[in-house]
Amino acid sequence: MRRPGPRGESDRGIHQLEGYLLWQGETAAAREQAEAFADRLPWLTGPQREDVVRVYTADRLEVSRATVRRIADRARELRHEYTARYRALRLRLLALSLLGVACAAGAAALLGLLGDPG
């Protein structure tokens, strides 16, 4: 749920910055792994090595991007599912509370009738 006003804007900015920093870390890790992979291929020429690093990095980032999308989609599904469950639970609790109040009022009325001699 988004908050209106400056607080919501700052929260959104912080989330965007956090996402940016996380993705930069993922990019750096992908590049490191690509470099390590290319190091195991000593026969590559300089341009070939750079191509391998570039393609490996791009592939790794595409896999990461797809994984992040799947996780985000699943998080949204779970949010909707849990919101619906919470709403149903609140309705059940409200119904039980009203039933309890009605029963207590009925019992009080019945006791009042039984105790009234007139």
Coordinates of N, CA and C in Angstrom, one line a residue:
M1 N 0.9 -1.2 0.0 CA 0.0 0.0 0.0 C 0.9 1.2 0.0
R2 N 0.6 2.2 -0.9 CA 1.5 3.4 -1.0 C 0.9 4.5 -0.1
R3 N 1.8 5.1 0.6 CA 1.5 6.2 1.4 C 1.5 7.5 0.6
P4 N 0.4 8.3 0.8 CA 0.4 9.6 0.1 C 1.4 10.6 0.7
G5 N 1.8 11.6 -0.1 CA 2.7 12.6 0.5 C 4.1 12.4 0.4
P6 N 4.9 13.2 1.1 CA 6.4 13.1 1.1 C 6.9 11.8 1.6
R7 N 6.3 11.3 2.6 CA 6.8 10.0 3.2 C 6.7 8.9 2.1
G8 N 5.6 8.8 1.4 CA 5.4 7.8 0.3 C 6.4 8.0 -0.8
E9 N 6.7 9.3 -1.1 CA 7.7 9.6 -2.1 C 9.1 9.1 -1.7
S10 N 9.4 9.4 -0.4 CA 10.8 9.0 0.0 C 10.9 7.5 0.1
D11 N 9.8 6.8 0.6 CA 9.8 5.4 0.6 C 10.0 4.8 -0.8
R12 N 9.3 5.3 -1.8 CA 9.5 4.8 -3.2 C 10.9 5.1 -3.7
G13 N 11.4 6.3 -3.3 CA 12.8 6.6 -3.8 C 13.8 5.6 -3.1
I14 N 13.6 5.3 -1.9 CA 14.5 4.4 -1.2 C 14.4 3.0 -1.8
H15 N 13.2 2.6 -2.1 CA 13.0 1.2 -2.7 C 13.7 1.2 -4.1
Q16 N 13.6 2.3 -4.9 CA 14.2 2.4 -6.2 C 15.7 2.3 -6.0
L17 N 16.3 3.1 -5.1 CA 17.7 3.1 -4.9 C 18.2 1.7 -4.4
E18 N 17.4 1.0 -3.6 CA 17.8 -0.3 -3.1 C 17.8 -1.3 -4.3
G19 N 16.8 -1.2 -5.2 CA 16.7 -2.0 -6.3 C 17.9 -1.8 -7.3
Y20 N 18.2 -0.5 -7.5 CA 19.4 -0.2 -8.3 C 20.7 -0.7 -7.8
L21 N 20.9 -0.6 -6.5 CA 22.1 -1.1 -5.9 C 22.2 -2.6 -5.9
L22 N 21.1 -3.3 -5.7 CA 21.0 -4.7 -5.8 C 21.4 -5.2 -7.2
W23 N 20.8 -4.5 -8.2 CA 21.0 -4.9 -9.6 C 22.5 -4.6 -9.9
Q24 N 23.1 -3.5 -9.4 CA 24.5 -3.3 -9.7 C 25.4 -4.4 -9.1
G25 N 25.0 -4.8 -7.9 CA 25.7 -5.9 -7.3 C 25.6 -7.2 -8.2
E26 N 24.4 -7.5 -8.7 CA 24.2 -8.6 -9.5 C 25.0 -8.5 -10.8
T27 N 25.1 -7.3 -11.4 CA 25.8 -7.1 -12.6 C 27.3 -7.3 -12.3
A28 N 27.8 -6.8 -11.2 CA 29.2 -7.0 -10.9 C 29.5 -8.5 -10.7
A29 N 28.6 -9.2 -10.0 CA 28.9 -10.6 -9.8 C 28.8 -11.4 -11.1
A30 N 27.9 -11.0 -12.0 CA 27.9 -11.7 -13.3 C 29.2 -11.4 -14.1
R31 N 29.7 -10.2 -14.0 CA 30.9 -9.9 -14.7 C 32.1 -10.7 -14.1
E32 N 32.1 -10.7 -12.8 CA 33.2 -11.5 -12.1 C 33.2 -13.0 -12.6
Q33 N 32.0 -13.6 -12.6 CA 31.9 -15.0 -13.0 C 32.3 -15.1 -14.5
A34 N 31.9 -14.2 -15.3 CA 32.3 -14.3 -16.7 C 33.8 -14.2 -16.9
E35 N 34.4 -13.3 -16.1 CA 35.9 -13.2 -16.2 C 36.5 -14.5 -15.7
A36 N 36.0 -15.1 -14.6 CA 36.6 -16.3 -14.1 C 36.4 -17.4 -15.1
F37 N 35.3 -17.5 -15.8 CA 35.0 -18.5 -16.9 C 36.0 -18.3 -18.0
A38 N 36.2 -17.0 -18.4 CA 37.1 -16.7 -19.5 C 38.5 -17.1 -19.2
D39 N 38.9 -16.9 -17.9 CA 40.2 -17.2 -17.4 C 40.5 -18.7 -17.6
R40 N 39.5 -19.6 -17.6 CA 39.7 -21.0 -17.8 C 39.9 -21.4 -19.3
L41 N 39.8 -20.4 -20.1 CA 40.0 -20.6 -21.6 C 41.2 -19.8 -22.1
P42 N 42.4 -20.2 -21.7 CA 43.6 -19.4 -22.0 C 43.9 -19.3 -23.5
W43 N 43.3 -20.1 -24.3 CA 43.6 -20.0 -25.8 C 42.9 -18.9 -26.5
L44 N 41.9 -18.3 -25.8 CA 41.2 -17.2 -26.5 C 42.1 -16.0 -26.7
T45 N 41.8 -15.4 -27.9 CA 42.5 -14.1 -28.2 C 41.8 -13.0 -27.3
G46 N 42.4 -11.8 -27.3 CA 41.8 -10.7 -26.5 C 40.4 -10.4 -26.9
P47 N 40.1 -10.2 -28.2 CA 38.8 -9.9 -28.6 C 37.8 -11.1 -28.4
Q48 N 38.3 -12.3 -28.5 CA 37.4 -13.5 -28.3 C 37.1 -13.6 -26.8
R49 N 38.1 -13.3 -26.0 CA 37.9 -13.3 -24.5 C 36.8 -12.3 -24.1
E50 N 36.9 -11.1 -24.7 CA 35.9 -10.0 -24.4 C 34.5 -10.4 -24.8
D51 N 34.4 -11.1 -26.0 CA 33.1 -11.6 -26.5 C 32.6 -12.6 -25.5
V52 N 33.4 -13.5 -25.1 CA 32.9 -14.5 -24.1 C 32.4 -13.9 -22.9
V53 N 33.2 -12.9 -22.3 CA 32.8 -12.2 -21.1 C 31.5 -11.5 -21.3
R54 N 31.4 -10.8 -22.4 CA 30.2 -10.0 -22.7 C 28.9 -10.9 -22.8
V55 N 29.1 -12.0 -23.6 CA 27.9 -13.0 -23.8 C 27.6 -13.7 -22.5
Y56 N 28.6 -14.1 -21.8 CA 28.3 -14.8 -20.5 C 27.6 -13.9 -19.5
T57 N 28.1 -12.6 -19.4 CA 27.5 -11.7 -18.5 C 26.1 -11.4 -18.9
A58 N 25.8 -11.2 -20.2 CA 24.5 -10.9 -20.7 C 23.5 -12.1 -20.4
D59 N 24.0 -13.3 -20.6 CA 23.2 -14.5 -20.4 C 22.9 -14.6 -18.9
R60 N 23.9 -14.4 -18.1 CA 23.7 -14.5 -16.6 C 22.7 -13.4 -16.1
L61 N 22.8 -12.2 -16.7 CA 21.9 -11.2 -16.3 C 20.5 -11.5 -16.7
E62 N 20.3 -12.1 -17.9 CA 19.0 -12.4 -18.4 C 18.3 -13.5 -17.5
V63 N 19.1 -14.5 -17.0 CA 18.6 -15.5 -16.1 C 18.2 -14.8 -14.8
S64 N 19.1 -13.9 -14.3 CA 18.8 -13.2 -13.1 C 17.5 -12.3 -13.2
R65 N 17.3 -11.7 -14.4 CA 16.1 -10.8 -14.6 C 14.9 -11.7 -14.6
A66 N 15.0 -12.9 -15.3 CA 13.8 -13.8 -15.3 C 13.5 -14.3 -13.9
T67 N 14.5 -14.6 -13.1 CA 14.3 -15.1 -11.7 C 13.7 -14.0 -10.9
V68 N 14.1 -12.8 -11.0 CA 13.5 -11.6 -10.2 C 12.1 -11.5 -10.6
R69 N 11.8 -11.6 -11.9 CA 10.4 -11.4 -12.4 C 9.5 -12.5 -11.8
R70 N 10.0 -13.8 -11.8 CA 9.2 -14.9 -11.2 C 9.0 -14.6 -9.7
I71 N 10.0 -14.2 -9.0 CA 9.9 -13.9 -7.6 C 8.9 -12.8 -7.3
A72 N 9.0 -11.7 -8.1 CA 8.1 -10.6 -7.9 C 6.6 -11.0 -8.2
D73 N 6.4 -11.8 -9.3 CA 5.1 -12.3 -9.6 C 4.5 -13.1 -8.5
R74 N 5.4 -14.0 -8.0 CA 4.9 -14.9 -6.9 C 4.6 -14.1 -5.6
A75 N 5.4 -13.1 -5.3 CA 5.2 -12.2 -4.2 C 3.8 -11.5 -4.3
R76 N 3.5 -11.0 -5.5 CA 2.2 -10.4 -5.8 C 1.1 -11.4 -5.6
E77 N 1.2 -12.6 -6.1 CA 0.2 -13.6 -5.9 C 0.0 -13.9 -4.4
L78 N 1.1 -14.0 -3.7 CA 0.9 -14.3 -2.3 C 0.3 -13.1 -1.5
R79 N 0.6 -11.9 -1.9 CA 0.0 -10.7 -1.3 C -1.5 -10.8 -1.5
H80 N -1.9 -11.0 -2.7 CA -3.3 -11.1 -3.0 C -4.0 -12.2 -2.2
E81 N -3.3 -13.4 -2.2 CA -3.9 -14.6 -1.5 C -4.0 -14.3 0.0
Y82 N -3.0 -13.8 0.6 CA -3.0 -13.5 2.0 C -4.0 -12.4 2.4
T83 N -4.1 -11.4 1.5 CA -5.1 -10.3 1.7 C -6.5 -10.9 1.7
A84 N -6.8 -11.7 0.8 CA -8.1 -12.4 0.8 C -8.4 -13.2 2.0
R85 N -7.4 -14.0 2.4 CA -7.5 -14.8 3.6 C -7.7 -14.0 4.8
Y86 N -7.0 -12.9 5.0 CA -7.1 -12.0 6.1 C -8.4 -11.3 6.1
R87 N -8.9 -10.9 5.0 CA -10.3 -10.3 4.9 C -11.3 -11.3 5.3
A88 N -11.2 -12.6 4.9 CA -12.2 -13.6 5.2 C -12.1 -13.9 6.8
L89 N -10.9 -13.9 7.3 CA -10.7 -14.1 8.7 C -11.4 -13.0 9.5
R90 N -11.1 -11.8 9.1 CA -11.7 -10.6 9.8 C -13.3 -10.7 9.7
L91 N -13.8 -11.1 8.6 CA -15.3 -11.2 8.5 C -15.8 -12.3 9.4
R92 N -15.1 -13.4 9.5 CA -15.5 -14.5 10.4 C -15.4 -14.1 11.8
L93 N -14.4 -13.4 12.2 CA -14.2 -12.9 13.6 C -15.3 -11.9 13.9
L94 N -15.6 -11.0 13.0 CA -16.7 -10.0 13.2 C -18.0 -10.8 13.4
A95 N -18.3 -11.8 12.5 CA -19.6 -12.5 12.6 C -19.7 -13.3 14.0
L96 N -18.6 -13.9 14.4 CA -18.6 -14.6 15.7 C -18.7 -13.6 16.9
S97 N -18.1 -12.4 16.7 CA -18.2 -11.4 17.8 C -19.7 -10.9 17.9
L98 N -20.3 -10.7 16.7 CA -21.7 -10.3 16.8 C -22.6 -11.4 17.3
L99 N -22.3 -12.6 16.9 CA -23.1 -13.7 17.5 C -22.9 -13.8 19.0
G100 N -21.7 -13.6 19.5 CA -21.4 -13.7 20.9 C -22.2 -12.6 21.6
V101 N -22.2 -11.4 21.1 CA -22.9 -10.2 21.7 C -24.4 -10.5 21.7
A102 N -24.9 -11.1 20.6 CA -26.4 -11.4 20.5 C -26.7 -12.5 21.5
C103 N -25.9 -13.5 21.6 CA -26.1 -14.5 22.6 C -26.1 -14.0 24.0
A104 N -25.1 -13.1 24.3 CA -25.0 -12.5 25.7 C -26.3 -11.7 25.9
A105 N -26.7 -10.9 25.0 CA -27.9 -10.0 25.1 C -29.1 -10.9 25.3
G106 N -29.2 -12.0 24.6 CA -30.4 -12.9 24.7 C -30.4 -13.5 26.1
A107 N -29.2 -14.0 26.5 CA -29.1 -14.6 27.8 C -29.5 -13.6 28.9
A108 N -29.0 -12.4 28.8 CA -29.3 -11.3 29.8 C -30.8 -11.1 29.8
A109 N -31.4 -11.0 28.6 CA -32.9 -10.7 28.5 C -33.6 -11.9 29.1
L110 N -33.2 -13.1 28.9 CA -33.9 -14.3 29.4 C -33.7 -14.3 30.9
L111 N -32.6 -14.0 31.4 CA -32.4 -14.0 32.9 C -33.2 -12.9 33.5
G112 N -33.4 -11.8 32.8 CA -34.2 -10.7 33.3 C -35.6 -11.1 33.4
L113 N -36.1 -11.9 32.4 CA -37.5 -12.4 32.4 C -37.7 -13.4 33.4
L114 N -36.8 -14.3 33.6 CA -36.9 -15.3 34.7 C -36.8 -14.7 36.1
G115 N -36.1 -13.7 36.2 CA -36.0 -13.1 37.5 C -37.1 -12.1 37.9
D116 N -37.9 -11.7 36.9 CA -39.0 -10.7 37.1 C -40.2 -11.5 37.5
P117 N -40.7 -11.3 38.8 CA -41.8 -12.0 39.3 C -43.2 -11.5 38.7
G118 N -43.2 -10.4 38.0 CA -44.4 -9.8 37.6 C -44.8 -10.1 36.2

